[in-house]
């Protein structure tokens, strides 16, 4: 070979043996003769020539097993790298298959970069999955599954994206409403659907089986599993086909735009949903019921209209343009009629029974002829007298209408709390059957919000009440093929599943459901996230630490805008520090202590018990990084700054 | 002018309303000829002025209305005809906004604009005629709808005890009414001005939120109600935006709160009101609760959450799952209670109440809470308002600030040109109403202004006087003030800024650093990244610098001119050079340096942005579109603005779609 001609000094030629991973585990290493001034790229070339294998080696690089490092600087000489004949090098692909646990609980196999820092790896994964703002996510090691997996892991459904060529991922254009690289095959299309449509409600037993943190300390242990963003997967001992979780790590979701964030929004919702179902974040009973109601709504919409979410912007334009055209064409005839209808609202007329608990004169239910019109109910002695003056007219605006239903007992009552200057009047209306009940209930619901029967929502309201009634038929003999019917225990955490029977839970979820039933799928997802974000404990990652000068373990809560010191015994917040008062923080890597200085000479220091101090450091630096993002430069990701703020020794 | 017509129309309606009222159909207490004397103010109840909606008008009124309607119809007909004839020369007709200015109050745009769309591109004549016919019907129906709009005549008690009477229709928000009052009173229009209702029977008071429709709460009043609407300054109204730390950092020591820097305040507001979710202050504390029916007050530990007020049951912990819901906010409003110590034997006078707005009298459905001090009460009432109204509260504040800024600029300007008396400051008198609630007393205002600004003693009530003069579009900004004025109101805007990094942090990135990281440049020596798709050949022995021989990374400078707009997607790798590595089947095997250098030297220099890159970039904008998406057109009236170039939009959308496939 001609290298010698380059250097005046004759360099000793020696043998370097390199294992080529692709040749199989048993294949002997390939030995190439090299000189110390040969650069890594040259070694690779020799290797490839000698291997006699014709294929695309472009993704391959040398991994130095002993030193746990990649030799990626191909311009460096062997001497500069410090490689000698005894170095056990492995020539392997930088992108390897990884089993990725998604926020929705499903596992996806894809090719991820094992050589770049994890931060970069996550960028790559998110690009492939079409998730914007990848800096908010990271990878962590999964919680070990309980050891009764005889047949379990065989049945685990794997979605596979490994066939997607990495080069194609950078093309952002859309086909059929999904990024191009998903449109290649039916299989990848299915994967995209899995990513962008929320999963059906899990079986209550499945929820109960999963790991739930029982205490703050348990929650703290989860955070010891985050990978180091500044080092590569290989360096952190992750092997090909290992399982890792992809999760939103930093709870400040920048620039959420439903139109472009279909996958991001869906996965965020899934993470939030599981956090609530698994009691990872605490909420009150009322909040749990509302979460349950929105989940029910999202489930329902995801089954019926998944396509609207995934359509591309261009398609949307076209659709709306066409729709506009349609409306314009028939606008001449129909809309005045619509308006007329609005002016002359339809009514409901029926014999119903009424019961007013406070009126001593009326004992029990009494039957009258009822008329519902313009957000108020009037009743008459009989149908014949309905032209005259009603016995009473009740305005329902601002009232509360609650179900009092027992399907098994064929009891269909509407409990109305009607506001009046003197207070709330309680009135019960008893209907004959489901059908009648659903119409009157829907009317009452709309009227309570000041809407009339002419409102388009009336029919859908009736439908949703009927489907909820169907859910209450817990009788196993009746048909359960209806996709709408869900066990309401799947919508709440096991604590509430234990506390309430299905027939107790269902009416309460129905009640909460009324307030969200009109939301579109996107709005429902957003609403769920909003309520999640409004929880007091939202976004706090816990770590057990020991504060300097203290002898007991305490909990440090790391939130998007502040640090919280929590007393382990009582669970009380002892102190909070806000980042924007922070002057500087230092990590003493030798004694693994984090020291922070705040305005006004406030100092604190702690060592970490449950998680490595690099993880804590990265959390704090990461949140400060997140706060530097602005809307103006919304698409620039300053990776360097991230590493500066979160990196190890050399960065600070 | 046409635009006055509507104002006149509403005047007319107002007059009708008044007329029917003064007919004495209602049991109106004899109205003293306006608030001419001061002692009158105290005895004057707000008689139920809110009665007449147009539905109940007398027959002759209806006739008048019909006549009016017909006139309007004819007018539109003429207009439509004119428009059609004068299709090309628009000289004599106002521009497209014409339809809007014609019905300034209407929330529905009139059909005059939508019909412009079909008109512009060639439609058969019959169609146009049919369209016009439909439009006329629509217009008539809208007019009918308009006629259904509820209108109330409301007497507002001013800060000085005098009163003004306004007509308010049900679509008007409190903000609109405030603007109207600003016109009438020449007050300084600061953000604290608010409308509130008092309920003497329950001894309650509540400031209306500006997004509320004023008619709604007033409709809940009983016929014999003593309730009043007050126009006054309420410092508590937007205190949370001026001093957010009082609410969000209430646990911190007094000094930290007091020494809060403006920058940090802004940050707090941003944090809690500008995110995807509104954050409610996490209040918790022992409050007294008035027991149902009993006259005792019992202490309980209450917590405020976005979903409602909770309390900790006896023997339970504060964890979320143990909390018991005390009240949710969907159906209740929060009121200040006045002098409850006396009325209900409350432990203090710092009480607040939660009740359904309809409830006007003593009831077990009213929830009474009592705090230790005014501070705590303010904390809770504000916290509840944030939980209940969320983002609207902040929007209201921003609108108020804008309004105040404009007015300040305006007054400053007029103050310069005219003379002293126009500086308004009605503050002095607001004291009385403010203090009962335990608000911080108003800062004393300069007494000089009093003369010029105090509303003149209203003359005996004349119909013309009472009617709200058609407000000369209150939103209309005054002539642009001097630039200095425009910028001067310091507190007006809550600038959104980056949180600055703590001083010791690494300096924020330079412009260079902001450039997109990819394509991977070789000169950037490190292990952090290797381009996934090819191995850059290492040429240490080359004549030129490292990396220059290989394809992608031109020196950064050459990259500057066309900065890729979307760094979120790293550039696609440069096109593989097939001549490069004949050994391998495809591209990218790193060639040894010598060979490389030969080829590299002969090869053309790398094109700064590889062609494939630019291709990739071109398609990027279609994903993250820069322009706002076209409004969804669902109903024709709403489609008005875009109607004209509908076809071109359609064509554009088609083109886009084609481009994407």
PDB file of C-alpha atoms in Angstrom, chain B residues 110-281:
ATOM      1  CA  UNK B 110     -75.409  41.051   7.101  1.00  0.00           C
ATOM      2  CA  UNK B 111     -75.758  39.100   3.943  1.00  0.00           C
ATOM      3  CA  UNK B 112     -74.590  42.013   1.904  1.00  0.00           C
ATOM      4  CA  UNK B 113     -71.049  40.831   2.001  1.00  0.00           C
ATOM      5  CA  UNK B 114     -71.372  37.136   1.345  1.00  0.00           C
ATOM      6  CA  UNK B 115     -73.322  37.726  -1.761  1.00  0.00           C
ATOM      7  CA  UNK B 116     -70.398  39.539  -3.220  1.00  0.00           C
ATOM      8  CA  UNK B 117     -68.628  36.260  -3.689  1.00  0.00           C
ATOM      9  CA  UNK B 118     -70.991  34.667  -6.182  1.00  0.00           C
ATOM     10  CA  UNK B 119     -71.437  38.003  -7.821  1.00  0.00           C
ATOM     11  CA  UNK B 120     -67.863  38.383  -8.766  1.00  0.00           C
ATOM     12  CA  UNK B 121     -67.547  35.312 -10.831  1.00  0.00           C
ATOM     13  CA  UNK B 122     -69.927  34.705 -13.581  1.00  0.00           C
ATOM     14  CA  UNK B 123     -73.038  33.011 -12.362  1.00  0.00           C
ATOM     15  CA  UNK B 124     -76.190  32.738 -14.390  1.00  0.00           C
ATOM     16  CA  UNK B 125     -78.462  35.660 -13.998  1.00  0.00           C
ATOM     17  CA  UNK B 126     -81.293  33.714 -12.460  1.00  0.00           C
ATOM     18  CA  UNK B 127     -78.980  32.489  -9.853  1.00  0.00           C
ATOM     19  CA  UNK B 128     -78.001  35.967  -8.938  1.00  0.00           C
ATOM     20  CA  UNK B 129     -81.598  36.942  -8.712  1.00  0.00           C
ATOM     21  CA  UNK B 130     -82.419  33.959  -6.594  1.00  0.00           C
ATOM     22  CA  UNK B 131     -79.484  34.795  -4.445  1.00  0.00           C
ATOM     23  CA  UNK B 132     -80.663  38.317  -4.009  1.00  0.00           C
ATOM     24  CA  UNK B 133     -84.083  37.173  -3.116  1.00  0.00           C
ATOM     25  CA  UNK B 134     -82.688  34.823  -0.568  1.00  0.00           C
ATOM     26  CA  UNK B 135     -80.564  37.575   0.796  1.00  0.00           C
ATOM     27  CA  UNK B 136     -83.536  39.776   1.232  1.00  0.00           C
ATOM     28  CA  UNK B 137     -85.366  37.103   3.082  1.00  0.00           C
ATOM     29  CA  UNK B 138     -82.337  36.531   5.186  1.00  0.00           C
ATOM     30  CA  UNK B 139     -82.047  40.179   5.934  1.00  0.00           C
ATOM     31  CA  UNK B 140     -85.649  40.342   6.960  1.00  0.00           C
ATOM     32  CA  UNK B 141     -85.220  37.348   9.168  1.00  0.00           C
ATOM     33  CA  UNK B 142     -82.183  38.837  10.715  1.00  0.00           C
ATOM     34  CA  UNK B 143     -84.099  41.960  11.361  1.00  0.00           C
ATOM     35  CA  UNK B 144     -86.751  39.888  13.020  1.00  0.00           C
ATOM     36  CA  UNK B 145     -84.103  38.240  15.083  1.00  0.00           C
ATOM     37  CA  UNK B 146     -82.734  41.594  15.944  1.00  0.00           C
ATOM     38  CA  UNK B 147     -86.160  42.588  17.037  1.00  0.00           C
ATOM     39  CA  UNK B 148     -86.120  39.654  19.380  1.00  0.00           C
ATOM     40  CA  UNK B 149     -82.974  40.900  20.984  1.00  0.00           C
ATOM     41  CA  UNK B 150     -83.613  41.758  24.545  1.00  0.00           C
ATOM     42  CA  UNK B 151     -82.873  45.269  25.565  1.00  0.00           C
ATOM     43  CA  UNK B 152     -82.819  46.628  29.052  1.00  0.00           C
ATOM     44  CA  UNK B 153     -82.792  50.115  30.333  1.00  0.00           C
ATOM     45  CA  UNK B 154     -80.317  50.132  33.142  1.00  0.00           C
ATOM     46  CA  UNK B 155     -79.643  52.758  35.679  1.00  0.00           C
ATOM     47  CA  UNK B 156     -76.026  52.871  36.702  1.00  0.00           C
ATOM     48  CA  UNK B 157     -75.058  54.495  39.959  1.00  0.00           C
ATOM     49  CA  UNK B 158     -71.946  56.531  39.438  1.00  0.00           C
ATOM     50  CA  UNK B 159     -69.015  56.899  41.745  1.00  0.00           C
ATOM     51  CA  UNK B 160     -70.326  60.179  43.049  1.00  0.00           C
ATOM     52  CA  UNK B 161     -73.743  58.814  43.774  1.00  0.00           C
ATOM     53  CA  UNK B 162     -75.403  60.287  40.742  1.00  0.00           C
ATOM     54  CA  UNK B 163     -76.754  57.948  38.168  1.00  0.00           C
ATOM     55  CA  UNK B 164     -76.913  57.468  34.469  1.00  0.00           C
ATOM     56  CA  UNK B 165     -79.407  55.498  32.499  1.00  0.00           C
ATOM     57  CA  UNK B 166     -78.357  53.403  29.575  1.00  0.00           C
ATOM     58  CA  UNK B 167     -79.956  51.040  27.213  1.00  0.00           C
ATOM     59  CA  UNK B 168     -78.152  47.747  27.017  1.00  0.00           C
ATOM     60  CA  UNK B 169     -78.994  44.998  24.613  1.00  0.00           C
ATOM     61  CA  UNK B 170     -78.343  41.402  25.426  1.00  0.00           C
ATOM     62  CA  UNK B 171     -75.409  41.082  23.097  1.00  0.00           C
ATOM     63  CA  UNK B 172     -73.469  43.838  24.741  1.00  0.00           C
ATOM     64  CA  UNK B 173     -70.692  42.828  27.031  1.00  0.00           C
ATOM     65  CA  UNK B 174     -69.767  44.624  30.173  1.00  0.00           C
ATOM     66  CA  UNK B 175     -66.778  45.909  28.247  1.00  0.00           C
ATOM     67  CA  UNK B 176     -69.057  47.561  25.707  1.00  0.00           C
ATOM     68  CA  UNK B 177     -71.078  49.171  28.435  1.00  0.00           C
ATOM     69  CA  UNK B 178     -67.953  50.395  30.176  1.00  0.00           C
ATOM     70  CA  UNK B 179     -66.761  51.965  26.959  1.00  0.00           C
ATOM     71  CA  UNK B 180     -70.083  53.624  26.664  1.00  0.00           C
ATOM     72  CA  UNK B 181     -69.788  54.963  30.171  1.00  0.00           C
ATOM     73  CA  UNK B 182     -66.280  56.171  29.523  1.00  0.00           C
ATOM     74  CA  UNK B 183     -67.707  58.267  26.737  1.00  0.00           C
ATOM     75  CA  UNK B 184     -70.287  59.727  29.007  1.00  0.00           C
ATOM     76  CA  UNK B 185     -68.217  60.395  32.058  1.00  0.00           C
ATOM     77  CA  UNK B 186     -64.859  61.430  30.688  1.00  0.00           C
ATOM     78  CA  UNK B 187     -63.225  59.486  33.450  1.00  0.00           C
ATOM     79  CA  UNK B 188     -59.621  58.454  33.116  1.00  0.00           C
ATOM     80  CA  UNK B 189     -60.566  55.037  31.782  1.00  0.00           C
ATOM     81  CA  UNK B 190     -58.033  53.193  33.868  1.00  0.00           C
ATOM     82  CA  UNK B 191     -58.353  49.449  34.130  1.00  0.00           C
ATOM     83  CA  UNK B 192     -59.890  49.515  37.583  1.00  0.00           C
ATOM     84  CA  UNK B 193     -63.147  50.976  36.390  1.00  0.00           C
ATOM     85  CA  UNK B 194     -65.781  48.354  36.570  1.00  0.00           C
ATOM     86  CA  UNK B 195     -69.432  47.650  36.756  1.00  0.00           C
ATOM     87  CA  UNK B 196     -70.654  45.770  39.740  1.00  0.00           C
ATOM     88  CA  UNK B 197     -73.917  44.688  41.179  1.00  0.00           C
ATOM     89  CA  UNK B 198     -74.985  44.984  44.758  1.00  0.00           C
ATOM     90  CA  UNK B 199     -77.645  43.007  46.474  1.00  0.00           C
ATOM     91  CA  UNK B 200     -78.753  44.910  49.576  1.00  0.00           C
ATOM     92  CA  UNK B 201     -80.950  42.117  50.796  1.00  0.00           C
ATOM     93  CA  UNK B 202     -78.131  39.616  50.932  1.00  0.00           C
ATOM     94  CA  UNK B 203     -75.517  42.324  51.436  1.00  0.00           C
ATOM     95  CA  UNK B 204     -73.492  41.113  48.521  1.00  0.00           C
ATOM     96  CA  UNK B 205     -71.399  42.764  45.907  1.00  0.00           C
ATOM     97  CA  UNK B 206     -69.743  41.453  42.809  1.00  0.00           C
ATOM     98  CA  UNK B 207     -67.769  43.067  40.037  1.00  0.00           C
ATOM     99  CA  UNK B 208     -68.942  41.933  36.635  1.00  0.00           C
ATOM    100  CA  UNK B 209     -66.308  40.449  34.405  1.00  0.00           C
ATOM    101  CA  UNK B 210     -65.888  42.307  31.190  1.00  0.00           C
ATOM    102  CA  UNK B 211     -66.708  39.430  28.918  1.00  0.00           C
ATOM    103  CA  UNK B 212     -70.063  38.816  30.585  1.00  0.00           C
ATOM    104  CA  UNK B 213     -73.169  40.027  28.885  1.00  0.00           C
ATOM    105  CA  UNK B 214     -74.610  42.574  31.210  1.00  0.00           C
ATOM    106  CA  UNK B 215     -78.177  41.628  30.509  1.00  0.00           C
ATOM    107  CA  UNK B 216     -77.746  38.079  31.771  1.00  0.00           C
ATOM    108  CA  UNK B 217     -77.074  38.772  35.427  1.00  0.00           C
ATOM    109  CA  UNK B 218     -79.558  41.621  35.475  1.00  0.00           C
ATOM    110  CA  UNK B 219     -82.283  39.346  34.193  1.00  0.00           C
ATOM    111  CA  UNK B 220     -81.950  37.316  37.339  1.00  0.00           C
ATOM    112  CA  UNK B 221     -83.013  40.221  39.506  1.00  0.00           C
ATOM    113  CA  UNK B 222     -86.480  40.091  40.903  1.00  0.00           C
ATOM    114  CA  UNK B 223     -89.061  42.682  40.016  1.00  0.00           C
ATOM    115  CA  UNK B 224     -88.937  44.351  43.374  1.00  0.00           C
ATOM    116  CA  UNK B 225     -85.192  44.103  43.608  1.00  0.00           C
ATOM    117  CA  UNK B 226     -83.240  46.737  45.426  1.00  0.00           C
ATOM    118  CA  UNK B 227     -80.139  45.681  43.557  1.00  0.00           C
ATOM    119  CA  UNK B 228     -78.011  48.292  41.940  1.00  0.00           C
ATOM    120  CA  UNK B 229     -75.453  48.497  39.212  1.00  0.00           C
ATOM    121  CA  UNK B 230     -72.453  50.539  40.231  1.00  0.00           C
ATOM    122  CA  UNK B 231     -69.825  52.185  38.111  1.00  0.00           C
ATOM    123  CA  UNK B 232     -66.752  52.440  40.225  1.00  0.00           C
ATOM    124  CA  UNK B 233     -63.083  51.731  40.462  1.00  0.00           C
ATOM    125  CA  UNK B 234     -62.262  48.348  41.876  1.00  0.00           C
ATOM    126  CA  UNK B 235     -58.582  47.863  42.516  1.00  0.00           C
ATOM    127  CA  UNK B 236     -59.140  44.183  43.169  1.00  0.00           C
ATOM    128  CA  UNK B 237     -60.372  43.660  39.637  1.00  0.00           C
ATOM    129  CA  UNK B 238     -57.040  43.158  37.951  1.00  0.00           C
ATOM    130  CA  UNK B 239     -54.742  43.149  40.923  1.00  0.00           C
ATOM    131  CA  UNK B 240     -53.621  39.666  40.018  1.00  0.00           C
ATOM    132  CA  UNK B 241     -52.045  40.946  36.824  1.00  0.00           C
ATOM    133  CA  UNK B 242     -50.428  43.911  38.474  1.00  0.00           C
ATOM    134  CA  UNK B 243     -49.058  42.013  41.425  1.00  0.00           C
ATOM    135  CA  UNK B 244     -49.282  38.352  40.572  1.00  0.00           C
ATOM    136  CA  UNK B 245     -46.849  37.480  43.326  1.00  0.00           C
ATOM    137  CA  UNK B 246     -49.497  38.314  45.912  1.00  0.00           C
ATOM    138  CA  UNK B 247     -51.550  35.458  44.613  1.00  0.00           C
ATOM    139  CA  UNK B 248     -49.088  32.993  43.227  1.00  0.00           C
ATOM    140  CA  UNK B 249     -46.362  33.351  45.809  1.00  0.00           C
ATOM    141  CA  UNK B 250     -48.580  34.093  48.759  1.00  0.00           C
ATOM    142  CA  UNK B 251     -46.686  31.608  50.860  1.00  0.00           C
ATOM    143  CA  UNK B 252     -43.444  33.519  50.505  1.00  0.00           C
ATOM    144  CA  UNK B 253     -42.394  36.041  53.097  1.00  0.00           C
ATOM    145  CA  UNK B 254     -43.712  39.576  52.836  1.00  0.00           C
ATOM    146  CA  UNK B 255     -40.392  41.012  51.867  1.00  0.00           C
ATOM    147  CA  UNK B 256     -39.872  38.806  48.851  1.00  0.00           C
ATOM    148  CA  UNK B 257     -43.335  39.669  47.687  1.00  0.00           C
ATOM    149  CA  UNK B 258     -42.835  43.355  48.162  1.00  0.00           C
ATOM    150  CA  UNK B 259     -39.448  43.487  46.513  1.00  0.00           C
ATOM    151  CA  UNK B 260     -40.605  41.634  43.459  1.00  0.00           C
ATOM    152  CA  UNK B 261     -39.107  43.011  40.298  1.00  0.00           C
ATOM    153  CA  UNK B 262     -41.362  43.969  37.414  1.00  0.00           C
ATOM    154  CA  UNK B 263     -39.611  41.503  35.217  1.00  0.00           C
ATOM    155  CA  UNK B 264     -40.405  38.697  37.601  1.00  0.00           C
ATOM    156  CA  UNK B 265     -43.996  39.811  37.830  1.00  0.00           C
ATOM    157  CA  UNK B 266     -44.342  39.644  34.090  1.00  0.00           C
ATOM    158  CA  UNK B 267     -42.815  36.231  34.146  1.00  0.00           C
ATOM    159  CA  UNK B 268     -45.320  35.079  36.709  1.00  0.00           C
ATOM    160  CA  UNK B 269     -48.228  36.314  34.660  1.00  0.00           C
ATOM    161  CA  UNK B 270     -46.804  34.641  31.624  1.00  0.00           C
ATOM    162  CA  UNK B 271     -46.244  31.393  33.436  1.00  0.00           C
ATOM    163  CA  UNK B 272     -49.728  31.199  34.800  1.00  0.00           C
ATOM    164  CA  UNK B 273     -51.821  32.752  32.073  1.00  0.00           C
ATOM    165  CA  UNK B 274     -50.006  32.223  28.813  1.00  0.00           C
ATOM    166  CA  UNK B 275     -49.418  28.502  28.840  1.00  0.00           C
ATOM    167  CA  UNK B 276     -51.677  25.879  27.374  1.00  0.00           C
ATOM    168  CA  UNK B 277     -53.493  25.745  30.677  1.00  0.00           C
ATOM    169  CA  UNK B 278     -54.356  28.480  33.124  1.00  0.00           C
ATOM    170  CA  UNK B 279     -52.775  27.875  36.492  1.00  0.00           C
ATOM    171  CA  UNK B 280     -54.911  28.603  39.508  1.00  0.00           C
ATOM    172  CA  UNK B 281     -53.119  29.816  42.646  1.00  0.00           C
TER     173      UNK B 281
END
